[in-house]
Amino acid sequence: MRIGIDKMAFATTNDYLDLVELAKERGVDPNKFTIGIGQDLQAVVPPTQDIVTLGATAAKKLLTPELEKNISTVIVATESGIDNSKASAIYIKHLLGLSDFTRTVEMKEACYSATAAIQFAKGVVALNPQETVLVIAADIARYGLNTPGEVTQGAGAVAMLISQNPHILTLEDTTVAYSKDIMDFWRPLYATEALVDGKYSTNVYIEFFLQTFTRYQQLTGRELADFAALTFHMPFTKMGKKGLEELLKDRNDEVAQRLRTQLTASQLFSRQVGNLYTGSLYLSLMSLLQNSDLRAGSRIGLFSYGSGAEGEFYTGILEDGYEHYMNNIQEELKHRHQVSVAEYEKLFSSQLGMNDRDIEFDVTNDPLPFVLKGQKDHQRIYEAK
């Protein structure tokens, strides 16, 4: 039985910040952001949006009445949870109007958990081939105003349908997971912004990539020439480049050139949106598929990483006509609204966060189909517009 990613969709906020403007405001050479980090634009989050609204917006782009009937499970992968007990998947299931006979869970392991969700979804479909699993990777990356990590913020959600006979990517059987207890990045329960040791985290990321890829080669006997492209988790796009170059070293043959070219294609959307945490690898995959000319039958390698730390390398085979089963991201990004640095700072500080008071947001100017209206009696209030 072939099982894999049947459809994919991406959603982000309507507002963005130009990082050249942020660099000027912070007194930094813009090349440090656009070249050194590899980021151009960054999604800005209004208080009316969170992982529930973004996740529901992405998922809505996938669904038809017929597909909804087959969804047995909704898994939301996130490290931006809105409740320490109740799964965000329940809110999303309700906003989407899915059947009450639906399993709903939330998963966490930093930026890695969407990959675990896909592997679990594959198991569900293997046991029940008639079922489809909706996997949503939704996150808001926050490091704080005027901090070293500010340039690697971002927000968005990638929704995927996992089913038999997929239209985008058939997942191959061999996967390699690797985990260690490492403090390279974490967010305590009392904090809304993450703590990170950036240089150390980059080194751990590269180590985990090399460990998982080498182990994969040992198990399969495959070489680099067997891959049309490698995709990476990209909290910032330079991270993926660091991983690939550590593998290629001084190689400059046809295979190495091809992998570098495809890496550039996979970076384009992340450069315009920023860090999605759990969704970053899958936005990278969508960017690759929409900005390259890969053919059906091509093998794509996927490296997933989550600080703390866990990594996984696995592969998939492209299906014929894959390009017709995703939303056109570049076209949608063209219609966003640019905000000034001052507006960005105001929006950043207006999030609901760990507020225990009743609050009502003005949702009039939010164009997304789902919004967070506020909080009352310690309960978040969502609305489908």
CSV table of C-alpha atoms in Angstrom, one decimal, residues 1-349:
chain,number,residue,atom,x,y,z
A,1,MET,CA,0.0,0.0,0.0
A,2,ARG,CA,1.3,3.5,-0.9
A,3,ILE,CA,0.8,6.0,1.9
A,4,GLY,CA,1.9,9.6,2.0
A,5,ILE,CA,1.0,13.3,1.6
A,6,ASP,CA,-2.1,13.7,-0.5
A,7,LYS,CA,-2.6,17.4,-0.3
A,8,MET,CA,-0.8,20.4,1.3
A,9,ALA,CA,-1.8,24.0,2.0
A,10,PHE,CA,-0.1,26.9,3.7
A,11,ALA,CA,-1.4,29.9,5.6
A,12,THR,CA,0.2,32.9,7.2
A,13,THR,CA,-0.8,36.3,8.6
A,14,ASN,CA,-1.8,39.2,6.4
A,15,ASP,CA,0.9,41.5,7.7
A,16,TYR,CA,4.7,41.3,7.1
A,17,LEU,CA,7.8,43.3,8.1
A,18,ASP,CA,10.7,44.1,5.7
A,19,LEU,CA,13.9,43.0,7.5
A,20,VAL,CA,15.9,45.7,5.8
A,21,GLU,CA,13.8,48.3,7.6
A,22,LEU,CA,14.2,46.3,10.8
A,23,ALA,CA,18.0,46.3,10.4
A,24,LYS,CA,18.1,50.0,9.8
A,25,GLU,CA,16.0,50.6,12.9
A,26,ARG,CA,18.2,48.3,15.0
A,27,GLY,CA,21.4,49.9,13.7
A,28,VAL,CA,22.5,46.6,11.9
A,29,ASP,CA,23.9,46.1,8.4
A,30,PRO,CA,21.0,44.8,6.4
A,31,ASN,CA,23.3,42.2,4.8
A,32,LYS,CA,23.6,40.5,8.2
A,33,PHE,CA,19.9,39.7,7.9
A,34,THR,CA,19.4,39.1,4.2
A,35,ILE,CA,22.7,37.3,3.5
A,36,GLY,CA,24.1,36.2,6.9
A,37,ILE,CA,20.8,34.8,8.2
A,38,GLY,CA,19.1,34.5,4.8
A,39,GLN,CA,15.8,36.2,5.5
A,40,ASP,CA,14.1,39.1,3.7
A,41,LEU,CA,10.6,39.4,5.1
A,42,GLN,CA,8.9,38.2,8.3
A,43,ALA,CA,5.2,37.5,9.0
A,44,VAL,CA,3.8,39.8,11.7
A,45,VAL,CA,1.1,38.4,14.0
A,46,PRO,CA,-1.9,40.6,15.0
A,47,PRO,CA,-3.6,39.8,18.3
A,48,THR,CA,-6.5,38.3,16.4
A,49,GLN,CA,-4.4,35.4,15.1
A,50,ASP,CA,-2.9,32.4,16.8
A,51,ILE,CA,-2.0,28.8,16.0
A,52,VAL,CA,-5.7,27.8,16.0
A,53,THR,CA,-6.8,30.4,13.5
A,54,LEU,CA,-3.8,29.9,11.2
A,55,GLY,CA,-4.1,26.1,11.4
A,56,ALA,CA,-7.8,26.2,10.6
A,57,THR,CA,-7.1,28.6,7.7
A,58,ALA,CA,-4.5,26.3,6.2
A,59,ALA,CA,-6.7,23.3,6.6
A,60,LYS,CA,-9.8,24.9,5.1
A,61,LYS,CA,-7.9,25.3,1.8
A,62,LEU,CA,-7.6,21.5,1.6
A,63,LEU,CA,-11.1,20.3,2.4
A,64,THR,CA,-14.0,19.4,0.4
A,65,PRO,CA,-17.3,17.8,1.7
A,66,GLU,CA,-16.1,14.4,0.3
A,67,LEU,CA,-12.7,14.6,1.9
A,68,GLU,CA,-14.2,15.7,5.3
A,69,LYS,CA,-16.1,12.4,5.5
A,70,ASN,CA,-12.9,10.4,5.5
A,71,ILE,CA,-11.0,12.4,8.1
A,72,SER,CA,-10.7,10.2,11.2
A,73,THR,CA,-8.0,12.1,13.1
A,74,VAL,CA,-6.7,15.6,13.4
A,75,ILE,CA,-3.1,16.0,14.8
A,76,VAL,CA,-1.8,19.5,15.5
A,77,ALA,CA,2.0,19.7,15.9
A,78,THR,CA,3.1,22.9,17.7
A,79,GLU,CA,5.4,24.4,20.3
A,80,SER,CA,3.1,27.5,20.6
A,81,GLY,CA,0.3,25.7,22.5
A,82,ILE,CA,-2.5,27.9,23.8
A,83,ASP,CA,-3.5,25.6,26.7
A,84,ASN,CA,-1.5,23.2,28.9
A,85,SER,CA,-4.3,20.7,28.9
A,86,LYS,CA,-6.8,21.1,26.0
A,87,ALA,CA,-5.5,20.2,22.5
A,88,SER,CA,-5.6,23.0,19.9
A,89,ALA,CA,-6.8,20.3,17.5
A,90,ILE,CA,-10.2,20.3,19.2
A,91,TYR,CA,-10.7,24.0,18.5
A,92,ILE,CA,-9.6,23.5,14.9
A,93,LYS,CA,-11.9,20.5,14.4
A,94,HIS,CA,-14.8,22.7,15.7
A,95,LEU,CA,-14.0,25.7,13.4
A,96,LEU,CA,-13.8,23.4,10.4
A,97,GLY,CA,-17.1,21.7,11.2
A,98,LEU,CA,-15.6,18.2,11.2
A,99,SER,CA,-17.6,15.3,12.6
A,100,ASP,CA,-17.6,14.8,16.3
A,101,PHE,CA,-16.5,11.2,15.6
A,102,THR,CA,-13.0,12.5,15.1
A,103,ARG,CA,-9.8,11.8,17.1
A,104,THR,CA,-8.1,15.1,18.1
A,105,VAL,CA,-4.6,15.4,19.6
A,106,GLU,CA,-1.7,17.9,20.0
A,107,MET,CA,2.0,16.9,19.8
A,108,LYS,CA,5.1,18.6,21.0
A,109,GLU,CA,8.8,18.3,20.5
A,110,ALA,CA,10.0,21.7,19.5
A,111,CYS,CA,10.2,22.0,15.7
A,112,TYR,CA,10.3,18.2,15.1
A,113,SER,CA,6.8,17.1,16.1
A,114,ALA,CA,5.1,17.5,12.7
A,115,THR,CA,7.3,14.8,11.4
A,116,ALA,CA,6.3,12.5,14.2
A,117,ALA,CA,2.7,13.4,13.5
A,118,ILE,CA,3.1,12.3,9.9
A,119,GLN,CA,4.7,9.0,10.9
A,120,PHE,CA,1.9,8.3,13.4
A,121,ALA,CA,-0.7,9.3,10.7
A,122,LYS,CA,1.0,6.8,8.3
A,123,GLY,CA,0.4,4.1,10.9
A,124,VAL,CA,-3.3,5.0,11.3
A,125,VAL,CA,-3.8,4.8,7.5
A,126,ALA,CA,-1.9,1.5,7.3
A,127,LEU,CA,-4.4,0.0,9.8
A,128,ASN,CA,-7.4,1.7,8.3
A,129,PRO,CA,-6.8,2.4,4.6
A,130,GLN,CA,-10.2,4.1,4.2
A,131,GLU,CA,-9.2,6.8,6.6
A,132,THR,CA,-7.5,10.1,6.1
A,133,VAL,CA,-5.5,12.0,8.8
A,134,LEU,CA,-5.3,15.8,8.9
A,135,VAL,CA,-1.8,16.9,10.1
A,136,ILE,CA,-1.4,20.6,10.9
A,137,ALA,CA,2.0,22.2,11.8
A,138,ALA,CA,1.2,25.6,13.3
A,139,ASP,CA,3.5,27.9,15.2
A,140,ILE,CA,4.3,31.5,16.1
A,141,ALA,CA,8.1,32.0,16.6
A,142,ARG,CA,8.8,34.7,19.2
A,143,TYR,CA,12.1,35.7,20.6
A,144,GLY,CA,11.4,39.3,21.8
A,145,LEU,CA,11.9,42.8,20.5
A,146,ASN,CA,15.5,43.9,19.9
A,147,THR,CA,16.9,40.5,20.8
A,148,PRO,CA,19.5,38.4,18.8
A,149,GLY,CA,16.7,36.0,17.7
A,150,GLU,CA,14.3,38.8,16.5
A,151,VAL,CA,15.3,38.3,12.9
A,152,THR,CA,14.3,34.6,13.0
A,153,GLN,CA,10.7,35.2,14.1
A,154,GLY,CA,7.7,34.3,11.9
A,155,ALA,CA,4.3,32.6,11.9
A,156,GLY,CA,2.2,30.3,9.8
A,157,ALA,CA,0.7,26.9,9.4
A,158,VAL,CA,1.1,24.0,7.0
A,159,ALA,CA,-1.8,21.5,6.7
A,160,MET,CA,-1.4,18.1,5.1
A,161,LEU,CA,-3.7,15.2,4.4
A,162,ILE,CA,-2.1,11.8,4.9
A,163,SER,CA,-3.8,9.0,3.0
A,164,GLN,CA,-3.4,5.9,0.8
A,165,ASN,CA,-2.7,6.5,-2.9
A,166,PRO,CA,-1.4,10.1,-2.2
A,167,HIS,CA,-1.2,12.7,-5.0
A,168,ILE,CA,2.0,14.5,-3.8
A,169,LEU,CA,4.5,12.3,-2.1
A,170,THR,CA,4.6,8.6,-1.3
A,171,LEU,CA,6.5,8.0,1.9
A,172,GLU,CA,9.2,5.3,1.8
A,173,ASP,CA,9.6,2.9,4.6
A,174,THR,CA,13.1,3.6,6.0
A,175,THR,CA,13.3,6.5,8.5
A,176,VAL,CA,16.0,7.3,11.0
A,177,ALA,CA,15.2,9.1,14.2
A,178,TYR,CA,17.8,10.4,16.6
A,179,SER,CA,17.4,12.1,20.0
A,180,LYS,CA,19.5,13.4,22.9
A,181,ASP,CA,18.7,15.5,26.0
A,182,ILE,CA,20.3,18.8,24.9
A,183,MET,CA,19.6,22.4,26.1
A,184,ASP,CA,20.1,24.3,22.9
A,185,PHE,CA,16.6,25.9,22.8
A,186,TRP,CA,13.7,25.8,25.2
A,187,ARG,CA,10.7,27.8,26.5
A,188,PRO,CA,9.8,27.5,30.2
A,189,LEU,CA,6.1,27.4,31.1
A,190,TYR,CA,6.4,30.9,32.5
A,191,ALA,CA,7.7,32.4,29.3
A,192,THR,CA,6.1,33.6,26.0
A,193,GLU,CA,9.5,33.9,24.3
A,194,ALA,CA,12.0,31.1,23.7
A,195,LEU,CA,15.5,30.9,25.1
A,196,VAL,CA,18.2,29.8,22.7
A,197,ASP,CA,21.9,29.2,22.5
A,198,GLY,CA,22.1,30.0,18.8
A,199,LYS,CA,25.6,28.9,17.8
A,200,TYR,CA,25.3,25.7,19.9
A,201,SER,CA,21.9,24.9,18.4
A,202,THR,CA,23.3,25.3,14.8
A,203,ASN,CA,26.1,22.8,15.7
A,204,VAL,CA,23.7,20.3,17.1
A,205,TYR,CA,21.4,20.7,14.1
A,206,ILE,CA,24.3,19.8,11.8
A,207,GLU,CA,25.4,16.9,14.0
A,208,PHE,CA,21.9,15.4,14.0
A,209,PHE,CA,21.6,15.8,10.2
A,210,LEU,CA,24.9,14.0,9.6
A,211,GLN,CA,24.0,11.3,12.1
A,212,THR,CA,20.6,10.5,10.6
A,213,PHE,CA,21.7,10.8,7.0
A,214,THR,CA,24.7,8.5,7.5
A,215,ARG,CA,22.6,6.0,9.3
A,216,TYR,CA,20.0,6.1,6.5
A,217,GLN,CA,22.8,5.4,3.9
A,218,GLN,CA,24.0,2.4,6.0
A,219,LEU,CA,20.4,1.0,6.1
A,220,THR,CA,19.6,1.6,2.4
A,221,GLY,CA,22.9,1.7,0.5
A,222,ARG,CA,21.7,4.8,-1.3
A,223,GLU,CA,24.1,7.6,-2.3
A,224,LEU,CA,23.6,11.3,-2.9
A,225,ALA,CA,23.1,10.7,-6.6
A,226,ASP,CA,19.8,8.8,-5.7
A,227,PHE,CA,18.2,12.1,-4.5
A,228,ALA,CA,16.7,14.7,-6.7
A,229,ALA,CA,16.7,17.1,-3.8
A,230,LEU,CA,17.2,17.4,0.0
A,231,THR,CA,14.9,19.5,2.1
A,232,PHE,CA,15.6,20.9,5.5
A,233,HIS,CA,14.0,22.3,8.6
A,234,MET,CA,14.7,26.1,8.2
A,235,PRO,CA,14.2,28.3,11.2
A,236,PHE,CA,16.2,30.6,9.0
A,237,THR,CA,17.3,29.7,5.5
A,238,LYS,CA,21.0,29.8,6.1
A,239,MET,CA,20.5,26.9,8.5
A,240,GLY,CA,19.6,24.6,5.6
A,241,LYS,CA,22.6,25.7,3.6
A,242,LYS,CA,24.9,25.0,6.5
A,243,GLY,CA,23.6,21.5,6.8
A,244,LEU,CA,23.9,20.8,3.1
A,245,GLU,CA,27.4,22.3,2.8
A,246,GLU,CA,28.6,20.2,5.7
A,247,LEU,CA,27.5,17.1,3.8
A,248,LEU,CA,28.8,18.2,0.4
A,249,LYS,CA,32.1,19.7,1.6
A,250,ASP,CA,34.2,20.5,-1.5
A,251,ARG,CA,32.1,18.5,-3.9
A,252,ASN,CA,31.2,20.5,-7.1
A,253,ASP,CA,30.1,17.7,-9.4
A,254,GLU,CA,26.7,17.5,-11.2
A,255,VAL,CA,25.1,15.9,-8.1
A,256,ALA,CA,26.3,18.6,-5.7
A,257,GLN,CA,25.3,21.4,-8.1
A,258,ARG,CA,21.8,19.9,-8.5
A,259,LEU,CA,21.3,19.7,-4.7
A,260,ARG,CA,22.5,23.3,-4.2
A,261,THR,CA,20.1,24.5,-6.9
A,262,GLN,CA,17.2,22.7,-5.4
A,263,LEU,CA,18.1,24.0,-1.9
A,264,THR,CA,17.7,27.5,-3.3
A,265,ALA,CA,14.3,26.7,-4.6
A,266,SER,CA,13.3,25.3,-1.2
A,267,GLN,CA,14.4,28.5,0.6
A,268,LEU,CA,12.3,31.0,-1.3
A,269,PHE,CA,9.1,31.0,0.7
A,270,SER,CA,10.8,30.8,4.1
A,271,ARG,CA,12.8,33.9,3.1
A,272,GLN,CA,9.4,35.7,2.8
A,273,VAL,CA,7.7,34.4,5.9
A,274,GLY,CA,10.3,33.5,8.6
A,275,ASN,CA,10.4,30.8,11.1
A,276,LEU,CA,7.4,28.4,11.4
A,277,TYR,CA,9.0,26.0,13.9
A,278,THR,CA,7.1,22.8,13.3
A,279,GLY,CA,6.0,23.9,9.8
A,280,SER,CA,9.4,25.1,8.5
A,281,LEU,CA,10.4,21.8,6.9
A,282,TYR,CA,7.1,21.5,5.2
A,283,LEU,CA,7.1,25.0,3.9
A,284,SER,CA,10.5,24.2,2.5
A,285,LEU,CA,9.1,21.2,0.8
A,286,MET,CA,6.2,23.2,-0.7
A,287,SER,CA,8.7,25.9,-1.8
A,288,LEU,CA,10.8,23.2,-3.6
A,289,LEU,CA,7.8,21.7,-5.3
A,290,GLN,CA,6.5,25.1,-6.5
A,291,ASN,CA,9.9,26.6,-7.6
A,292,SER,CA,11.6,23.7,-9.3
A,293,ASP,CA,10.9,21.4,-12.2
A,294,LEU,CA,11.1,18.1,-10.4
A,295,ARG,CA,9.6,15.1,-12.2
A,296,ALA,CA,7.3,12.4,-11.0
A,297,GLY,CA,9.3,9.5,-9.6
A,298,SER,CA,12.0,11.8,-8.1
A,299,ARG,CA,13.2,10.9,-4.6
A,300,ILE,CA,13.2,13.7,-2.0
A,301,GLY,CA,15.0,13.6,1.3
A,302,LEU,CA,13.6,15.4,4.3
A,303,PHE,CA,15.5,16.3,7.4
A,304,SER,CA,13.4,17.3,10.4
A,305,TYR,CA,14.9,18.8,13.5
A,306,GLY,CA,13.6,20.0,16.9
A,307,SER,CA,15.8,21.5,19.6
A,308,GLY,CA,16.1,19.7,22.8
A,309,ALA,CA,16.8,17.7,20.7
A,310,GLU,CA,15.4,15.3,18.1
A,311,GLY,CA,16.0,14.8,14.4
A,312,GLU,CA,14.7,12.5,11.7
A,313,PHE,CA,15.7,11.8,8.1
A,314,TYR,CA,13.2,10.2,5.8
A,315,THR,CA,12.3,10.1,2.1
A,316,GLY,CA,9.4,10.3,-0.3
A,317,ILE,CA,8.8,9.7,-4.0
A,318,LEU,CA,7.0,12.4,-6.0
A,319,GLU,CA,3.7,11.5,-7.7
A,320,ASP,CA,2.6,12.5,-11.2
A,321,GLY,CA,0.6,15.8,-11.1
A,322,TYR,CA,1.8,16.7,-7.6
A,323,GLU,CA,1.7,20.5,-8.5
A,324,HIS,CA,-2.1,20.5,-8.6
A,325,TYR,CA,-2.6,19.5,-5.0
A,326,MET,CA,-1.2,22.6,-3.2
A,327,ASN,CA,-2.3,26.2,-2.9
A,328,ASN,CA,-0.2,28.8,-4.9
A,329,ILE,CA,1.9,30.3,-2.1
A,330,GLN,CA,3.7,32.9,-4.1
A,331,GLU,CA,0.5,34.4,-5.4
A,332,GLU,CA,-1.0,34.6,-1.9
A,333,LEU,CA,2.1,36.2,-0.5
A,334,LYS,CA,1.8,39.0,-3.0
A,335,HIS,CA,-1.4,40.3,-1.3
A,336,ARG,CA,0.0,40.8,2.2
A,337,HIS,CA,0.2,44.2,3.9
A,338,GLN,CA,3.6,45.7,4.9
A,339,VAL,CA,3.8,47.2,8.3
A,340,SER,CA,6.3,49.6,9.7
A,341,VAL,CA,8.8,48.7,12.5
A,342,ALA,CA,6.7,50.8,14.9
A,343,GLU,CA,3.5,49.0,13.9
A,344,TYR,CA,5.2,45.6,14.2
A,345,GLU,CA,6.4,46.4,17.7
A,346,LYS,CA,2.9,47.4,18.7
A,347,LEU,CA,1.4,44.2,17.3
A,348,PHE,CA,4.1,42.1,18.9
A,349,SER,CA,3.2,43.6,22.3
